[in-house]
């Protein structure tokens, strides 16, 4: 199956809106650091997890049963999840050349970056007590980020490979991570993404008055794209190419 | 505790953006009617539910344990849910005068309206196979709608009561549903909501090109507000007042 980079780029662009929507919704609440503290709440089944970890694992266990992680762009944040009861989607040919989707999984880094450089950087330092909503919205954000990053990692890498197989084969044979990274990089495309994200964050938030909805500075999200989303996508692309089945 | 209608109206206005974000995200996928057909999938624990029902109930069971439904504006779509393991939020005084929050629960009507007049009216009639994502986004939409409608039902009703107790007491004593409905109605406020929603749906979607993101007609959402969100909120307000503890 031929993958066209142009189509994949459109899908990545579409996923931007979802990421922005969810980050703006999360920003309506304060940091609420209590939800990230391990052992803060005494749950029925665990008193060692943070509330975020507890709810997120629960959510992935349900989703695993429904087959969520059979799709390449949906990589789990947790391990030892139950087997799917049924595949809801035919995932036999999506056009990738990889044996184990989970050989590309940057979710740990996504979670750390999200907490450090979005929640603890972009949001109010207060505690508004809305803990349940906070972790729900955190999970929505993490899922949107992971979907975008892994979708790019798999499909952009394969499309770029198909457009230029000889050069990529040589870099893969040499296990040249730096060479792959450089050959995957399109600086003008990255700059266009950052500019577009800035405009979107600005315009979407203009629909409500600042005394009605909390606004986040567009720079918080453009910095997040520049420092995390784009590099983690490329890191995943390099992993994909090094694991590509020849 | 005094409730100010002005503050509550701002919160309802803020919840609009979340509803619009989630409906736009859902519209990126087709109707996918298979997910609403009972018995279509053979799950491990049930082969009678639709996929939406199955996942939504699972999600509410987790949320119930975490105490989601101790908050008045979060009313469950399902019954016989587990008891909360811990209350994450102090819900002792939110300023309402009601014994059982669940005496106001219009979730059945919300779900029916959402399917009939959003999914089956506003979305592409195709089947794109993205069943897992479809039901996930459905649940996000239903939760946003329910939160807005029930928040209004409880808090708008109480604030309006506090501003005008004699008239409301007389209507409540007479169990005059029509009179309560009319006295709660502010036509100019409702018109302003519809106009604002139309502008928001329009402007939020303008950030992406139509070949990148599916667009929904703003009229789909303004009609949904007019025919369902506003009337169901008022229906909930009437229920609240009739159940109000004197």
Coordinates of C-alpha atoms in Angstrom, one line a residue:
Chain A
X1 CA 0.0 0.0 0.0
X2 CA 1.4 3.3 -1.0
X3 CA 1.4 6.1 1.6
X4 CA 1.3 9.6 0.4
X5 CA 3.1 12.1 2.6
X6 CA 0.7 14.8 1.6
X7 CA -2.3 12.9 2.9
X8 CA -0.5 12.0 6.1
X9 CA 0.5 15.7 6.7
X10 CA -3.2 16.7 6.4
X11 CA -4.1 14.2 9.1
X12 CA -1.4 15.5 11.4
X13 CA -2.7 19.0 10.7
X14 CA -6.2 17.9 11.6
X15 CA -5.1 16.3 14.9
X16 CA -3.6 19.7 15.9
X17 CA -7.1 21.1 16.5
X18 CA -8.0 18.3 18.9
X19 CA -4.7 18.8 20.8
X20 CA -5.4 22.5 21.1
X21 CA -9.1 22.0 22.1
X22 CA -8.1 19.6 24.9
X23 CA -5.3 21.7 26.2
X24 CA -7.5 24.8 26.3
X25 CA -10.2 22.8 28.2
X26 CA -7.6 21.5 30.7
X27 CA -6.4 25.1 31.3
X28 CA -9.8 26.0 32.6
X29 CA -8.7 24.2 35.8
X30 CA -5.7 24.9 38.0
X31 CA -2.6 22.6 38.2
X32 CA -4.1 20.7 41.1
X33 CA -0.8 19.1 42.0
X34 CA -2.5 16.7 44.5
X35 CA -3.7 14.5 41.6
X36 CA -0.1 13.8 40.6
X37 CA 1.2 12.9 44.1
X38 CA 1.6 9.2 44.7
X39 CA -0.1 7.8 47.7
X40 CA -2.2 11.0 48.2
X41 CA -5.5 9.2 47.9
X42 CA -6.4 5.8 49.4
X43 CA -8.1 3.9 46.7
X44 CA -9.8 0.6 47.1
X45 CA -7.2 -1.3 45.0
X46 CA -4.1 0.8 45.5
X47 CA -2.7 3.4 47.7
X48 CA 0.5 3.9 45.9
X49 CA -0.6 5.4 42.6
X50 CA -1.4 9.0 41.9
X51 CA -5.0 9.8 41.0
X52 CA -3.9 10.4 37.4
X53 CA -2.1 7.1 37.2
X54 CA -5.0 5.2 38.8
X55 CA -7.6 6.6 36.5
X56 CA -5.5 6.4 33.4
X57 CA -4.6 2.7 33.9
X58 CA -8.2 1.9 34.6
X59 CA -9.1 3.6 31.3
X60 CA -6.5 1.8 29.3
X61 CA -7.5 -1.6 30.8
X62 CA -11.1 -1.0 29.4
X63 CA -9.7 0.3 26.1
X64 CA -7.4 -2.7 25.7
X65 CA -10.3 -5.1 26.0
X66 CA -12.0 -3.1 23.2
X67 CA -8.9 -3.4 21.0
X68 CA -7.7 0.2 21.1
X69 CA -4.0 -0.7 21.0
X70 CA -4.4 -2.8 17.8
X71 CA -4.2 0.5 15.9
X72 CA -0.5 1.6 15.4
X73 CA -1.1 5.3 16.4
X74 CA -2.7 4.2 19.8
X75 CA 0.3 3.2 21.9
X76 CA -0.5 2.4 25.6
X77 CA 1.0 4.4 28.5
X78 CA 0.8 1.2 30.7
X79 CA 2.0 -2.3 30.3
X80 CA 0.5 -5.7 31.3
X81 CA -2.9 -4.7 29.9
X82 CA -5.6 -7.3 29.2
X83 CA -5.9 -8.9 25.7
X84 CA -8.5 -7.5 23.4
X85 CA -11.9 -9.3 23.4
X86 CA -12.6 -8.4 19.9
X87 CA -11.0 -6.3 17.1
X88 CA -13.3 -3.6 16.1
X89 CA -11.3 -2.6 13.1
X90 CA -9.5 -4.6 10.5
X91 CA -5.9 -3.7 11.1
X92 CA -4.3 -6.2 8.8
X93 CA -3.0 -3.8 6.2
X94 CA -2.4 -0.3 7.1
X95 CA 0.7 0.0 4.9
X96 CA 3.4 -0.3 7.6
X97 CA 6.4 -2.7 7.6
X98 CA 6.8 -3.4 11.3
X99 CA 6.4 -6.6 13.4
X100 CA 5.6 -5.1 16.8
X101 CA 3.9 -1.7 16.9
X102 CA 5.0 -1.3 20.5
X103 CA 8.7 -1.2 19.4
X104 CA 7.7 2.5 18.8
X105 CA 6.3 3.8 22.1
X106 CA 7.3 7.3 23.4
X107 CA 4.4 7.6 25.9
X108 CA 6.7 7.9 29.0
X109 CA 8.4 10.9 27.5
X110 CA 5.0 12.4 26.4
X111 CA 3.6 12.1 30.0
X112 CA 6.7 13.7 31.5
X113 CA 6.8 16.5 29.0
X114 CA 3.1 17.2 29.3
X115 CA 3.4 17.5 33.1
X116 CA 6.6 19.5 33.2
X117 CA 6.0 21.8 30.2
X118 CA 2.3 22.2 30.0
X119 CA 0.6 21.6 33.4
X120 CA 3.4 22.9 35.6
X121 CA 4.4 25.7 33.2
X122 CA 1.2 26.9 31.5
X123 CA -1.5 26.5 34.2
X124 CA -2.5 28.4 37.3
X125 CA -0.5 27.2 40.4
X126 CA -3.7 27.1 42.5
X127 CA -5.7 24.2 43.7
X128 CA -9.4 24.5 42.8
X129 CA -10.4 21.1 44.2
X130 CA -11.7 19.8 40.8
X131 CA -9.6 16.6 40.9
X132 CA -11.8 14.3 39.0
X133 CA -12.3 16.7 36.1
X134 CA -8.6 17.5 36.1
X135 CA -7.4 13.9 35.6
X136 CA -10.1 13.3 33.1
X137 CA -8.9 16.2 31.0
X138 CA -5.3 15.2 31.5
X139 CA -6.0 11.8 30.0
X140 CA -7.8 13.4 27.0
X141 CA -4.7 15.6 26.4
X142 CA -2.3 12.7 26.8
X143 CA -4.3 10.6 24.3
X144 CA -4.5 13.4 21.8
X145 CA -0.7 14.1 22.0
X146 CA 0.1 10.4 21.8
X147 CA -2.1 9.8 18.8
X148 CA -0.5 12.7 16.9
X149 CA 3.0 11.8 17.8
X150 CA 2.7 8.1 17.1
X151 CA 0.7 8.6 13.9
X152 CA 3.5 10.8 12.7
X153 CA 6.2 8.3 13.8
X154 CA 4.7 5.4 11.9
X155 CA 3.2 6.9 8.8
X156 CA 5.4 9.9 8.1
X157 CA 8.5 7.6 8.5
X158 CA 7.0 5.0 6.1
X159 CA 5.9 7.6 3.5
X160 CA 9.3 9.3 3.6
X161 CA 11.0 5.9 3.3
X162 CA 8.9 5.0 0.2
X163 CA 9.8 8.3 -1.5
X164 CA 13.5 7.8 -1.0
X165 CA 14.3 4.1 -0.2
X166 CA 18.0 3.9 -1.3
X167 CA 19.2 6.7 1.0
X168 CA 17.1 5.4 3.9
X169 CA 18.3 1.8 3.4
X170 CA 21.9 2.9 3.6
X171 CA 21.3 4.9 6.8
X172 CA 19.3 2.0 8.3
X173 CA 22.1 -0.5 7.5
X174 CA 24.6 1.8 9.1
X175 CA 22.3 2.3 12.1
X176 CA 23.0 6.0 11.7
X177 CA 20.5 7.6 14.0
X178 CA 21.9 11.1 13.5
X179 CA 21.9 10.7 9.7
X180 CA 18.3 9.4 9.8
X181 CA 17.2 12.3 12.1
X182 CA 18.8 14.9 9.7
X183 CA 17.4 13.2 6.6
X184 CA 13.9 13.2 8.2
X185 CA 14.0 16.9 9.1
X186 CA 12.3 19.5 7.1
X187 CA 12.9 22.8 8.8
X188 CA 10.5 24.8 6.7
X189 CA 7.7 22.4 7.4
X190 CA 8.4 22.5 11.2
X191 CA 8.4 26.3 11.1
X192 CA 5.0 26.3 9.3
X193 CA 3.5 24.0 11.9
X194 CA 4.6 26.3 14.7
X195 CA 3.2 29.4 13.0
X196 CA -0.1 27.6 12.3
X197 CA -0.4 26.3 15.9
X198 CA 0.2 29.8 17.2
X199 CA -2.6 31.3 15.0
X200 CA -5.0 28.5 15.9
X201 CA -4.5 28.8 19.7
X202 CA -5.0 32.6 19.3
X203 CA -8.1 32.5 17.2
X204 CA -9.9 29.6 18.9
X205 CA -9.6 31.4 22.3
X206 CA -10.9 34.7 20.9
X207 CA -14.4 33.2 20.7
X208 CA -14.8 33.7 24.4
X209 CA -14.2 36.7 26.6
X210 CA -11.2 36.4 29.0
X211 CA -13.5 36.8 32.0
X212 CA -15.5 33.8 30.8
X213 CA -12.7 31.3 29.8
X214 CA -9.1 31.1 31.1
X215 CA -6.7 31.8 28.2
X216 CA -3.4 30.1 27.7
X217 CA -0.5 32.0 26.0
X218 CA -0.1 30.6 22.4
X219 CA 3.6 30.4 23.1
X220 CA 3.0 27.7 25.7
X221 CA 1.7 25.4 23.0
X222 CA 4.1 26.5 20.3
X223 CA 7.0 25.8 22.7
X224 CA 5.5 22.4 23.5
X225 CA 5.2 21.6 19.8
X226 CA 8.8 22.8 19.2
X227 CA 10.4 21.1 22.2
X228 CA 8.4 17.9 22.4
X229 CA 5.8 17.1 19.8
X230 CA 8.0 17.5 16.8
X231 CA 11.2 16.0 18.3
X232 CA 9.3 13.0 19.8
X233 CA 7.6 12.4 16.5
X234 CA 11.0 12.3 14.8
X235 CA 12.4 10.1 17.6
X236 CA 9.6 7.7 16.8
X237 CA 10.3 7.9 13.1
X238 CA 13.9 7.0 13.7
X239 CA 12.8 4.0 15.8
X240 CA 10.3 3.0 13.1
X241 CA 13.0 3.0 10.4
X242 CA 15.5 1.1 12.6
X243 CA 12.8 -1.6 13.2
X244 CA 11.4 -1.6 9.7
X245 CA 11.1 -5.1 8.2
X246 CA 13.0 -5.3 5.0
Chain B
X1 CA -24.7 30.3 50.3
X2 CA -25.8 32.9 47.9
X3 CA -25.7 32.0 44.2
X4 CA -25.3 34.8 41.8
X5 CA -27.0 34.2 38.4
X6 CA -24.4 36.3 36.7
X7 CA -21.6 34.0 37.8
X8 CA -23.6 30.9 36.9
X9 CA -24.4 32.3 33.4
X10 CA -20.6 32.8 32.9
X11 CA -20.0 29.2 33.7
X12 CA -22.6 28.0 31.3
X13 CA -21.1 30.2 28.7
X14 CA -17.7 28.7 29.3
X15 CA -19.1 25.1 29.0
X16 CA -20.3 26.0 25.5
X17 CA -16.8 26.0 24.1
X18 CA -16.2 22.5 25.4
X19 CA -19.5 21.2 23.9
X20 CA -18.5 22.8 20.5
X21 CA -15.0 21.5 20.6
X22 CA -16.2 17.9 21.3
X23 CA -19.0 18.0 18.7
X24 CA -16.5 19.3 16.1
X25 CA -14.1 16.5 17.0
X26 CA -16.9 13.9 16.7
X27 CA -17.8 15.2 13.3
X28 CA -14.4 14.3 11.9
X29 CA -15.8 10.7 11.8
X30 CA -18.9 9.3 10.1
X31 CA -22.1 8.3 11.8
X32 CA -20.9 4.7 12.0
X33 CA -24.3 3.3 12.9
X34 CA -22.8 -0.1 13.8
X35 CA -21.7 1.3 17.2
X36 CA -25.3 2.0 18.1
X37 CA -26.7 -1.4 17.1
X38 CA -27.5 -3.7 20.0
X39 CA -25.9 -7.1 19.8
X40 CA -23.7 -6.1 16.9
X41 CA -20.5 -7.0 18.7
X42 CA -19.9 -10.1 20.8
X43 CA -18.2 -8.7 24.0
X44 CA -16.8 -10.9 26.7
X45 CA -19.4 -9.8 29.2
X46 CA -22.3 -9.0 27.1
X47 CA -23.6 -9.5 23.6
X48 CA -26.8 -7.5 24.0
X49 CA -25.4 -3.9 24.4
X50 CA -24.4 -1.6 21.6
X51 CA -20.7 -0.7 21.6
X52 CA -21.6 2.8 22.9
X53 CA -23.6 1.5 25.8
X54 CA -21.0 -1.0 26.6
X55 CA -18.1 1.4 26.8
X56 CA -20.1 4.2 28.4
X57 CA -21.3 2.0 31.2
X58 CA -17.8 0.7 31.8
X59 CA -16.6 4.3 31.9
X60 CA -19.3 5.3 34.4
X61 CA -18.5 2.3 36.6
X62 CA -14.9 3.6 36.9
X63 CA -16.0 7.1 37.4
X64 CA -18.5 6.2 40.1
X65 CA -15.8 4.6 42.2
X66 CA -13.9 7.8 42.0
X67 CA -16.9 9.8 43.1
X68 CA -17.9 11.6 39.9
X69 CA -21.6 11.5 40.7
X70 CA -21.3 13.1 44.1
X71 CA -21.2 16.4 42.1
X72 CA -24.7 17.7 41.2
X73 CA -23.9 18.6 37.6
X74 CA -22.5 15.1 36.9
X75 CA -25.6 12.9 36.6
X76 CA -25.1 9.3 35.5
X77 CA -26.5 7.9 32.3
X78 CA -26.7 4.4 34.0
X79 CA -28.1 3.0 37.2
X80 CA -26.8 0.4 39.6
X81 CA -23.3 1.9 39.6
X82 CA -20.7 1.0 42.3
X83 CA -20.4 3.2 45.4
X84 CA -17.6 5.7 45.5
X85 CA -14.4 4.5 47.2
X86 CA -13.5 8.1 48.2
X87 CA -14.9 11.5 47.7
X88 CA -12.3 13.6 45.9
X89 CA -14.2 16.8 46.5
X90 CA -16.0 18.3 49.5
X91 CA -19.5 18.4 48.3
X92 CA -21.2 19.2 51.5
X93 CA -22.2 22.8 50.7
X94 CA -22.6 23.8 47.1
X95 CA -25.6 26.1 47.9
X96 CA -28.4 23.8 46.7
X97 CA -31.5 22.8 48.6
X98 CA -32.2 19.3 47.4
X99 CA -32.1 15.9 49.1
X100 CA -31.3 13.6 46.2
X101 CA -29.3 15.1 43.2
X102 CA -30.6 12.2 41.1
X103 CA -34.2 13.5 41.3
X104 CA -33.0 15.7 38.5
X105 CA -31.6 13.5 35.7
X106 CA -32.4 14.1 32.1
X107 CA -29.6 11.9 30.7
X108 CA -32.0 9.6 28.8
X109 CA -33.4 12.5 26.8
X110 CA -29.9 13.9 26.3
X111 CA -28.7 10.6 24.7
X112 CA -31.7 10.3 22.5
X113 CA -31.5 13.9 21.3
X114 CA -27.7 13.6 20.7
X115 CA -28.2 10.5 18.5
X116 CA -31.2 11.7 16.6
X117 CA -30.4 15.4 16.1
X118 CA -26.6 15.5 16.1
X119 CA -25.1 12.1 15.0
X120 CA -27.9 11.1 12.6
X121 CA -28.6 14.6 11.4
X122 CA -25.3 16.4 11.3
X123 CA -22.7 13.7 10.4
X124 CA -21.7 11.9 7.2
X125 CA -23.9 8.8 6.7
X126 CA -20.9 6.7 5.8
X127 CA -19.1 4.0 7.8
X128 CA -15.4 4.7 8.2
X129 CA -14.7 1.8 10.5
X130 CA -13.3 4.0 13.3
X131 CA -15.6 2.4 15.9
X132 CA -13.5 2.8 19.0
X133 CA -12.8 6.4 18.4
X134 CA -16.4 7.1 17.5
X135 CA -17.8 5.8 20.8
X136 CA -15.0 7.5 22.8
X137 CA -15.9 10.9 21.2
X138 CA -19.6 10.2 21.7
X139 CA -19.1 9.7 25.4
X140 CA -17.1 13.0 25.6
X141 CA -19.9 14.8 23.8
X142 CA -22.6 13.3 26.1
X143 CA -20.6 14.2 29.2
X144 CA -20.2 17.8 28.1
X145 CA -23.9 18.1 27.2
X146 CA -25.0 16.6 30.5
X147 CA -22.6 18.7 32.5
X148 CA -23.9 21.9 31.0
X149 CA -27.6 20.9 31.2
X150 CA -27.5 19.7 34.7
X151 CA -25.3 22.5 35.9
X152 CA -27.9 24.9 34.6
X153 CA -30.8 22.9 36.0
X154 CA -29.5 23.0 39.5
X155 CA -27.7 26.3 39.8
X156 CA -29.7 28.5 37.5
X157 CA -32.9 27.3 39.2
X158 CA -31.6 28.0 42.7
X159 CA -30.2 31.4 41.8
X160 CA -33.5 32.4 40.2
X161 CA -35.4 31.2 43.2
X162 CA -33.2 33.2 45.5
X163 CA -33.8 36.3 43.5
X164 CA -37.6 35.9 43.6
X165 CA -38.6 33.5 46.4
X166 CA -42.3 34.6 46.9
X167 CA -43.4 34.0 43.3
X168 CA -41.5 30.7 43.0
X169 CA -42.9 29.5 46.3
X170 CA -46.4 30.1 45.1
X171 CA -45.8 28.3 41.8
X172 CA -44.1 25.4 43.6
X173 CA -47.0 25.1 46.2
X174 CA -49.5 25.0 43.2
X175 CA -47.2 22.4 41.4
X176 CA -47.7 24.7 38.4
X177 CA -45.2 23.3 35.9
X178 CA -46.3 25.6 33.1
X179 CA -46.1 28.6 35.3
X180 CA -42.7 27.7 36.5
X181 CA -41.5 27.1 33.0
X182 CA -42.8 30.5 31.9
X183 CA -41.3 32.3 34.9
X184 CA -37.9 30.7 34.3
X185 CA -37.9 31.7 30.6
X186 CA -35.9 34.7 29.4
X187 CA -36.3 34.9 25.7
X188 CA -33.7 37.5 25.1
X189 CA -31.1 35.5 27.0
X190 CA -31.9 32.4 24.9
X191 CA -31.6 34.3 21.7
X192 CA -28.3 35.7 22.8
X193 CA -27.0 32.1 23.5
X194 CA -28.1 30.9 20.0
X195 CA -26.3 33.8 18.3
X196 CA -23.2 33.3 20.3
X197 CA -23.1 29.6 19.7
X198 CA -23.5 30.2 15.9
X199 CA -20.5 32.6 15.9
X200 CA -18.3 30.3 18.0
X201 CA -19.0 27.3 15.8
X202 CA -18.2 29.4 12.7
X203 CA -15.0 31.0 14.0
X204 CA -13.5 27.9 15.7
X205 CA -13.8 25.9 12.5
X206 CA -12.2 28.7 10.4
X207 CA -8.8 27.9 11.9
X208 CA -8.5 24.8 9.6
X209 CA -9.1 24.5 5.9
X210 CA -12.2 22.5 4.8
X211 CA -10.0 19.9 3.1
X212 CA -8.1 19.3 6.4
X213 CA -11.0 19.1 8.8
X214 CA -14.7 18.2 8.3
X215 CA -16.9 21.2 9.0
X216 CA -20.3 21.1 10.6
X217 CA -23.0 23.6 9.7
X218 CA -23.3 26.0 12.7
X219 CA -27.1 25.6 12.3
X220 CA -26.8 22.0 13.4
X221 CA -25.5 23.1 16.8
X222 CA -27.8 26.2 17.2
X223 CA -30.8 24.0 16.4
X224 CA -29.5 21.5 19.0
X225 CA -29.2 24.3 21.6
X226 CA -32.7 25.6 20.7
X227 CA -34.5 22.3 20.6
X228 CA -32.7 20.3 23.3
X229 CA -30.0 22.0 25.4
X230 CA -32.1 25.0 26.5
X231 CA -35.4 23.1 26.9
X232 CA -33.8 20.2 28.8
X233 CA -32.1 22.7 31.1
X234 CA -35.4 24.3 31.8
X235 CA -37.1 20.9 32.3
X236 CA -34.4 20.2 34.9
X237 CA -34.9 23.6 36.5
X238 CA -38.6 22.9 36.9
X239 CA -37.8 19.5 38.4
X240 CA -35.3 21.1 40.8
X241 CA -37.8 23.6 42.0
X242 CA -40.5 21.0 42.5
X243 CA -38.1 18.9 44.6
X244 CA -36.6 21.9 46.4
X245 CA -36.4 21.4 50.2
X246 CA -38.2 24.3 51.9

